[in-house]
Amino acid sequence: MKFIRRYLTSTIMSLHIKIAEKQVPITGCSKLELDTLLKYQPFKDWLSAFSLQQQQRDNEFIVNSIDIQSIDNFGNNNIGFVKYKVDVQFKDSGKRAPGIVFMRGGAVSVLMILTAEGEEDKVILTKQPRIPVPHFAFPELPAGMLDGSGNFAGTAAKEIEEETGLIIKENELIDLTELAYGDQWKGMYPSSGGSDEFVKLFLCIKQMDKLDIQKLDGKLTGLRDHGESITLQLVDLKTAWKSSPDAKLLASLALYDRLKNNIK
């Protein structure tokens, strides 16, 4: 996926945003950039959730300022990632709390279990370059970022088709995170100390012909025009946890193990 990288410099104009009825100074961006940021769904959700927490916890924190440090735009010029620092301190003690945020919003992943008569159940992993790790063929569950539509299952089904070539219906997907937590949490949080990212963990169990399953192993997939280069890998469900340290995979397997008796 192609990004347009822009580092932001402080602006002379005094800008503020409202958090729990308090006007908080915001630096590092222009008025136009702030207007665009306030339309970015993950930032809107963060402001709303932060304000709600403040109200519910009697304004536990004093928010002194927010400094926007950088923004990454996708190729279509929509905001992809934002990095900012919140200067925040406990009201009672005056001590500061960690406030660096890497914002990327929510995502979905799918634990795709393939079954065939007389065969061990298989799980589909995708192998692709993950430069931050770095690993050039990192095995993980099929996953993708949310598009802002709010249609989690639809996004998950789309990612499965793009990354595996398999077409599944939305009603074939089971939201493991919703089954486990109801509406208490949006999903699984892989790095809550530094990022707002949450992942909706879906499950899909699909009956297929043995030969069709075998054809998937080693298949090359992905959207080449989006910079994706994906190879599929099939692993046994029983030993899938050994195949990768991917947090999505491990969390999905743990929830599936605890919830499978409740899944129809």
JSON list of C-alpha atoms in Angstrom, two decimals, residues 90-241:
[
{"chain": "A", "resi": 90, "resn": "PHE", "atom": "CA", "xyz": [-3.35, 13.06, 36.91]},
{"chain": "A", "resi": 91, "resn": "LYS", "atom": "CA", "xyz": [-5.49, 15.74, 38.55]},
{"chain": "A", "resi": 92, "resn": "ASP", "atom": "CA", "xyz": [-4.80, 14.53, 42.10]},
{"chain": "A", "resi": 93, "resn": "SER", "atom": "CA", "xyz": [-1.04, 13.88, 41.98]},
{"chain": "A", "resi": 94, "resn": "GLY", "atom": "CA", "xyz": [0.07, 16.04, 39.07]},
{"chain": "A", "resi": 95, "resn": "LYS", "atom": "CA", "xyz": [2.06, 13.11, 37.67]},
{"chain": "A", "resi": 96, "resn": "ARG", "atom": "CA", "xyz": [2.06, 12.71, 33.91]},
{"chain": "A", "resi": 97, "resn": "ALA", "atom": "CA", "xyz": [0.71, 9.65, 32.13]},
{"chain": "A", "resi": 98, "resn": "PRO", "atom": "CA", "xyz": [2.22, 8.20, 28.91]},
{"chain": "A", "resi": 99, "resn": "GLY", "atom": "CA", "xyz": [0.52, 10.03, 26.06]},
{"chain": "A", "resi": 100, "resn": "ILE", "atom": "CA", "xyz": [2.18, 9.09, 22.78]},
{"chain": "A", "resi": 101, "resn": "VAL", "atom": "CA", "xyz": [-0.41, 7.71, 20.34]},
{"chain": "A", "resi": 102, "resn": "PHE", "atom": "CA", "xyz": [0.06, 5.93, 17.03]},
{"chain": "A", "resi": 103, "resn": "MET", "atom": "CA", "xyz": [-3.41, 6.03, 15.53]},
{"chain": "A", "resi": 104, "resn": "ARG", "atom": "CA", "xyz": [-4.45, 3.62, 12.82]},
{"chain": "A", "resi": 105, "resn": "GLY", "atom": "CA", "xyz": [-8.03, 2.71, 13.74]},
{"chain": "A", "resi": 106, "resn": "GLY", "atom": "CA", "xyz": [-9.70, -0.67, 13.68]},
{"chain": "A", "resi": 107, "resn": "ALA", "atom": "CA", "xyz": [-9.14, -3.80, 11.63]},
{"chain": "A", "resi": 108, "resn": "VAL", "atom": "CA", "xyz": [-10.63, -7.23, 11.06]},
{"chain": "A", "resi": 109, "resn": "SER", "atom": "CA", "xyz": [-9.08, -10.68, 10.85]},
{"chain": "A", "resi": 110, "resn": "VAL", "atom": "CA", "xyz": [-10.51, -14.10, 10.05]},
{"chain": "A", "resi": 111, "resn": "LEU", "atom": "CA", "xyz": [-9.65, -17.47, 11.52]},
{"chain": "A", "resi": 112, "resn": "MET", "atom": "CA", "xyz": [-10.55, -19.53, 8.44]},
{"chain": "A", "resi": 113, "resn": "ILE", "atom": "CA", "xyz": [-10.95, -23.22, 9.31]},
{"chain": "A", "resi": 114, "resn": "LEU", "atom": "CA", "xyz": [-11.26, -25.56, 6.33]},
{"chain": "A", "resi": 115, "resn": "THR", "atom": "CA", "xyz": [-12.75, -28.99, 6.85]},
{"chain": "A", "resi": 116, "resn": "ALA", "atom": "CA", "xyz": [-12.84, -32.05, 4.60]},
{"chain": "A", "resi": 117, "resn": "GLU", "atom": "CA", "xyz": [-14.19, -35.51, 5.31]},
{"chain": "A", "resi": 118, "resn": "GLY", "atom": "CA", "xyz": [-11.55, -37.78, 6.82]},
{"chain": "A", "resi": 119, "resn": "GLU", "atom": "CA", "xyz": [-8.93, -34.98, 6.97]},
{"chain": "A", "resi": 120, "resn": "GLU", "atom": "CA", "xyz": [-7.42, -32.85, 9.72]},
{"chain": "A", "resi": 121, "resn": "ASP", "atom": "CA", "xyz": [-8.98, -29.40, 9.93]},
{"chain": "A", "resi": 122, "resn": "LYS", "atom": "CA", "xyz": [-6.77, -26.74, 8.34]},
{"chain": "A", "resi": 123, "resn": "VAL", "atom": "CA", "xyz": [-6.22, -23.03, 9.02]},
{"chain": "A", "resi": 124, "resn": "ILE", "atom": "CA", "xyz": [-5.29, -20.57, 6.26]},
{"chain": "A", "resi": 125, "resn": "LEU", "atom": "CA", "xyz": [-2.35, -18.26, 6.95]},
{"chain": "A", "resi": 126, "resn": "THR", "atom": "CA", "xyz": [-1.05, -15.54, 4.66]},
{"chain": "A", "resi": 127, "resn": "LYS", "atom": "CA", "xyz": [2.69, -14.95, 4.25]},
{"chain": "A", "resi": 128, "resn": "GLN", "atom": "CA", "xyz": [3.79, -11.50, 3.16]},
{"chain": "A", "resi": 129, "resn": "PRO", "atom": "CA", "xyz": [6.55, -8.97, 3.83]},
{"chain": "A", "resi": 130, "resn": "ARG", "atom": "CA", "xyz": [6.21, -7.17, 7.17]},
{"chain": "A", "resi": 131, "resn": "ILE", "atom": "CA", "xyz": [8.95, -4.56, 7.19]},
{"chain": "A", "resi": 132, "resn": "PRO", "atom": "CA", "xyz": [8.40, -3.29, 10.79]},
{"chain": "A", "resi": 133, "resn": "VAL", "atom": "CA", "xyz": [9.13, -6.74, 12.26]},
{"chain": "A", "resi": 134, "resn": "PRO", "atom": "CA", "xyz": [11.16, -7.18, 9.93]},
{"chain": "A", "resi": 135, "resn": "HIS", "atom": "CA", "xyz": [10.27, -10.44, 8.20]},
{"chain": "A", "resi": 136, "resn": "PHE", "atom": "CA", "xyz": [9.84, -10.93, 4.46]},
{"chain": "A", "resi": 137, "resn": "ALA", "atom": "CA", "xyz": [7.30, -13.79, 4.72]},
{"chain": "A", "resi": 138, "resn": "PHE", "atom": "CA", "xyz": [5.52, -13.30, 8.03]},
{"chain": "A", "resi": 139, "resn": "PRO", "atom": "CA", "xyz": [2.74, -15.88, 8.62]},
{"chain": "A", "resi": 140, "resn": "GLU", "atom": "CA", "xyz": [-0.51, -14.45, 9.96]},
{"chain": "A", "resi": 141, "resn": "LEU", "atom": "CA", "xyz": [-4.28, -14.57, 9.68]},
{"chain": "A", "resi": 142, "resn": "PRO", "atom": "CA", "xyz": [-5.92, -12.80, 6.73]},
{"chain": "A", "resi": 143, "resn": "ALA", "atom": "CA", "xyz": [-6.68, -9.27, 7.91]},
{"chain": "A", "resi": 144, "resn": "GLY", "atom": "CA", "xyz": [-7.36, -5.74, 6.78]},
{"chain": "A", "resi": 145, "resn": "MET", "atom": "CA", "xyz": [-8.07, -2.23, 7.99]},
{"chain": "A", "resi": 146, "resn": "LEU", "atom": "CA", "xyz": [-11.65, -1.00, 8.38]},
{"chain": "A", "resi": 147, "resn": "ASP", "atom": "CA", "xyz": [-12.93, 1.30, 5.65]},
{"chain": "A", "resi": 148, "resn": "GLY", "atom": "CA", "xyz": [-15.08, 3.51, 7.88]},
{"chain": "A", "resi": 149, "resn": "SER", "atom": "CA", "xyz": [-18.36, 1.99, 6.70]},
{"chain": "A", "resi": 150, "resn": "GLY", "atom": "CA", "xyz": [-19.01, 0.24, 10.01]},
{"chain": "A", "resi": 151, "resn": "ASN", "atom": "CA", "xyz": [-19.68, -3.01, 8.14]},
{"chain": "A", "resi": 152, "resn": "PHE", "atom": "CA", "xyz": [-17.21, -5.25, 9.99]},
{"chain": "A", "resi": 153, "resn": "ALA", "atom": "CA", "xyz": [-18.40, -8.57, 8.53]},
{"chain": "A", "resi": 154, "resn": "GLY", "atom": "CA", "xyz": [-18.49, -7.13, 5.02]},
{"chain": "A", "resi": 155, "resn": "THR", "atom": "CA", "xyz": [-14.91, -5.90, 5.34]},
{"chain": "A", "resi": 156, "resn": "ALA", "atom": "CA", "xyz": [-13.81, -9.30, 6.66]},
{"chain": "A", "resi": 157, "resn": "ALA", "atom": "CA", "xyz": [-15.48, -11.13, 3.77]},
{"chain": "A", "resi": 158, "resn": "LYS", "atom": "CA", "xyz": [-13.84, -8.74, 1.30]},
{"chain": "A", "resi": 159, "resn": "GLU", "atom": "CA", "xyz": [-10.39, -9.32, 2.82]},
{"chain": "A", "resi": 160, "resn": "ILE", "atom": "CA", "xyz": [-10.84, -13.11, 2.63]},
{"chain": "A", "resi": 161, "resn": "GLU", "atom": "CA", "xyz": [-11.66, -12.86, -1.07]},
{"chain": "A", "resi": 162, "resn": "GLU", "atom": "CA", "xyz": [-8.74, -10.50, -1.79]},
{"chain": "A", "resi": 163, "resn": "GLU", "atom": "CA", "xyz": [-6.16, -12.46, 0.18]},
{"chain": "A", "resi": 164, "resn": "THR", "atom": "CA", "xyz": [-7.28, -16.05, -0.41]},
{"chain": "A", "resi": 165, "resn": "GLY", "atom": "CA", "xyz": [-9.55, -16.00, -3.44]},
{"chain": "A", "resi": 166, "resn": "LEU", "atom": "CA", "xyz": [-12.33, -17.68, -1.44]},
{"chain": "A", "resi": 167, "resn": "ILE", "atom": "CA", "xyz": [-15.79, -16.15, -1.58]},
{"chain": "A", "resi": 168, "resn": "ILE", "atom": "CA", "xyz": [-17.74, -16.28, 1.67]},
{"chain": "A", "resi": 169, "resn": "LYS", "atom": "CA", "xyz": [-21.03, -14.72, 2.73]},
{"chain": "A", "resi": 170, "resn": "GLU", "atom": "CA", "xyz": [-21.26, -12.32, 5.64]},
{"chain": "A", "resi": 171, "resn": "ASN", "atom": "CA", "xyz": [-23.61, -14.69, 7.48]},
{"chain": "A", "resi": 172, "resn": "GLU", "atom": "CA", "xyz": [-20.89, -17.36, 7.42]},
{"chain": "A", "resi": 173, "resn": "LEU", "atom": "CA", "xyz": [-18.75, -15.20, 9.73]},
{"chain": "A", "resi": 174, "resn": "ILE", "atom": "CA", "xyz": [-18.89, -15.38, 13.51]},
{"chain": "A", "resi": 175, "resn": "ASP", "atom": "CA", "xyz": [-17.59, -12.41, 15.50]},
{"chain": "A", "resi": 176, "resn": "LEU", "atom": "CA", "xyz": [-15.57, -14.07, 18.26]},
{"chain": "A", "resi": 177, "resn": "THR", "atom": "CA", "xyz": [-14.90, -10.79, 20.06]},
{"chain": "A", "resi": 178, "resn": "GLU", "atom": "CA", "xyz": [-18.59, -9.91, 20.18]},
{"chain": "A", "resi": 179, "resn": "LEU", "atom": "CA", "xyz": [-19.42, -13.43, 21.33]},
{"chain": "A", "resi": 180, "resn": "ALA", "atom": "CA", "xyz": [-16.88, -13.11, 24.14]},
{"chain": "A", "resi": 181, "resn": "TYR", "atom": "CA", "xyz": [-17.38, -9.49, 25.26]},
{"chain": "A", "resi": 182, "resn": "GLY", "atom": "CA", "xyz": [-20.68, -8.28, 23.81]},
{"chain": "A", "resi": 183, "resn": "ASP", "atom": "CA", "xyz": [-20.48, -4.52, 23.24]},
{"chain": "A", "resi": 184, "resn": "GLN", "atom": "CA", "xyz": [-18.03, -3.91, 26.11]},
{"chain": "A", "resi": 185, "resn": "TRP", "atom": "CA", "xyz": [-15.00, -3.82, 23.79]},
{"chain": "A", "resi": 186, "resn": "LYS", "atom": "CA", "xyz": [-14.65, -3.08, 20.09]},
{"chain": "A", "resi": 187, "resn": "GLY", "atom": "CA", "xyz": [-12.23, -5.97, 19.57]},
{"chain": "A", "resi": 188, "resn": "MET", "atom": "CA", "xyz": [-8.83, -7.29, 20.59]},
{"chain": "A", "resi": 189, "resn": "TYR", "atom": "CA", "xyz": [-6.26, -4.58, 21.43]},
{"chain": "A", "resi": 190, "resn": "PRO", "atom": "CA", "xyz": [-2.76, -5.76, 20.44]},
{"chain": "A", "resi": 191, "resn": "SER", "atom": "CA", "xyz": [-0.83, -2.71, 21.70]},
{"chain": "A", "resi": 192, "resn": "SER", "atom": "CA", "xyz": [-2.98, -0.52, 23.96]},
{"chain": "A", "resi": 193, "resn": "GLY", "atom": "CA", "xyz": [0.06, 1.20, 25.48]},
{"chain": "A", "resi": 194, "resn": "GLY", "atom": "CA", "xyz": [0.87, 2.98, 22.23]},
{"chain": "A", "resi": 195, "resn": "SER", "atom": "CA", "xyz": [-1.92, 2.53, 19.69]},
{"chain": "A", "resi": 196, "resn": "ASP", "atom": "CA", "xyz": [-5.69, 2.82, 19.39]},
{"chain": "A", "resi": 197, "resn": "GLU", "atom": "CA", "xyz": [-5.78, -0.19, 17.05]},
{"chain": "A", "resi": 198, "resn": "PHE", "atom": "CA", "xyz": [-8.41, -2.84, 17.74]},
{"chain": "A", "resi": 199, "resn": "VAL", "atom": "CA", "xyz": [-9.03, -6.00, 15.75]},
{"chain": "A", "resi": 200, "resn": "LYS", "atom": "CA", "xyz": [-12.41, -7.66, 15.31]},
{"chain": "A", "resi": 201, "resn": "LEU", "atom": "CA", "xyz": [-11.65, -11.39, 15.37]},
{"chain": "A", "resi": 202, "resn": "PHE", "atom": "CA", "xyz": [-13.93, -13.35, 13.06]},
{"chain": "A", "resi": 203, "resn": "LEU", "atom": "CA", "xyz": [-14.29, -17.10, 12.61]},
{"chain": "A", "resi": 204, "resn": "CYS", "atom": "CA", "xyz": [-15.38, -18.93, 9.47]},
{"chain": "A", "resi": 205, "resn": "ILE", "atom": "CA", "xyz": [-15.66, -22.72, 9.25]},
{"chain": "A", "resi": 206, "resn": "LYS", "atom": "CA", "xyz": [-15.95, -23.89, 5.66]},
{"chain": "A", "resi": 207, "resn": "GLN", "atom": "CA", "xyz": [-16.50, -27.40, 4.33]},
{"chain": "A", "resi": 208, "resn": "MET", "atom": "CA", "xyz": [-14.54, -28.02, 1.14]},
{"chain": "A", "resi": 209, "resn": "ASP", "atom": "CA", "xyz": [-13.35, -30.81, -1.09]},
{"chain": "A", "resi": 210, "resn": "LYS", "atom": "CA", "xyz": [-9.96, -32.23, -0.05]},
{"chain": "A", "resi": 211, "resn": "LEU", "atom": "CA", "xyz": [-8.33, -31.44, -3.41]},
{"chain": "A", "resi": 212, "resn": "ASP", "atom": "CA", "xyz": [-9.64, -27.86, -3.43]},
{"chain": "A", "resi": 213, "resn": "ILE", "atom": "CA", "xyz": [-8.11, -27.32, 0.01]},
{"chain": "A", "resi": 214, "resn": "GLN", "atom": "CA", "xyz": [-4.77, -28.72, -1.11]},
{"chain": "A", "resi": 215, "resn": "LYS", "atom": "CA", "xyz": [-4.70, -26.34, -4.09]},
{"chain": "A", "resi": 216, "resn": "LEU", "atom": "CA", "xyz": [-4.70, -23.37, -1.73]},
{"chain": "A", "resi": 217, "resn": "ASP", "atom": "CA", "xyz": [-1.36, -24.25, -0.13]},
{"chain": "A", "resi": 218, "resn": "GLY", "atom": "CA", "xyz": [1.35, -22.09, -1.72]},
{"chain": "A", "resi": 219, "resn": "LYS", "atom": "CA", "xyz": [-1.10, -20.14, -3.85]},
{"chain": "A", "resi": 220, "resn": "LEU", "atom": "CA", "xyz": [-0.03, -16.59, -4.75]},
{"chain": "A", "resi": 221, "resn": "THR", "atom": "CA", "xyz": [-2.71, -13.98, -4.02]},
{"chain": "A", "resi": 222, "resn": "GLY", "atom": "CA", "xyz": [-3.18, -10.33, -3.00]},
{"chain": "A", "resi": 223, "resn": "LEU", "atom": "CA", "xyz": [-3.91, -7.10, -4.82]},
{"chain": "A", "resi": 224, "resn": "ARG", "atom": "CA", "xyz": [-0.74, -6.44, -6.78]},
{"chain": "A", "resi": 225, "resn": "ASP", "atom": "CA", "xyz": [-1.78, -2.86, -7.63]},
{"chain": "A", "resi": 226, "resn": "HIS", "atom": "CA", "xyz": [-1.99, -2.19, -3.86]},
{"chain": "A", "resi": 227, "resn": "GLY", "atom": "CA", "xyz": [1.51, -3.50, -3.31]},
{"chain": "A", "resi": 228, "resn": "GLU", "atom": "CA", "xyz": [0.36, -6.83, -1.85]},
{"chain": "A", "resi": 229, "resn": "SER", "atom": "CA", "xyz": [2.41, -9.97, -2.44]},
{"chain": "A", "resi": 230, "resn": "ILE", "atom": "CA", "xyz": [0.82, -12.83, -0.54]},
{"chain": "A", "resi": 231, "resn": "THR", "atom": "CA", "xyz": [1.47, -16.57, -0.41]},
{"chain": "A", "resi": 232, "resn": "LEU", "atom": "CA", "xyz": [-1.05, -18.85, 1.28]},
{"chain": "A", "resi": 233, "resn": "GLN", "atom": "CA", "xyz": [0.01, -21.48, 3.80]},
{"chain": "A", "resi": 234, "resn": "LEU", "atom": "CA", "xyz": [-2.16, -24.26, 5.24]},
{"chain": "A", "resi": 235, "resn": "VAL", "atom": "CA", "xyz": [-1.46, -25.49, 8.77]},
{"chain": "A", "resi": 236, "resn": "ASP", "atom": "CA", "xyz": [-3.22, -28.05, 10.98]},
{"chain": "A", "resi": 237, "resn": "LEU", "atom": "CA", "xyz": [-5.70, -26.47, 13.36]},
{"chain": "A", "resi": 238, "resn": "LYS", "atom": "CA", "xyz": [-4.37, -28.56, 16.26]},
{"chain": "A", "resi": 239, "resn": "THR", "atom": "CA", "xyz": [-0.85, -27.16, 15.91]},
{"chain": "A", "resi": 240, "resn": "ALA", "atom": "CA", "xyz": [-1.61, -23.77, 14.38]},
{"chain": "A", "resi": 241, "resn": "TRP", "atom": "CA", "xyz": [-0.42, -22.00, 17.53]}
]
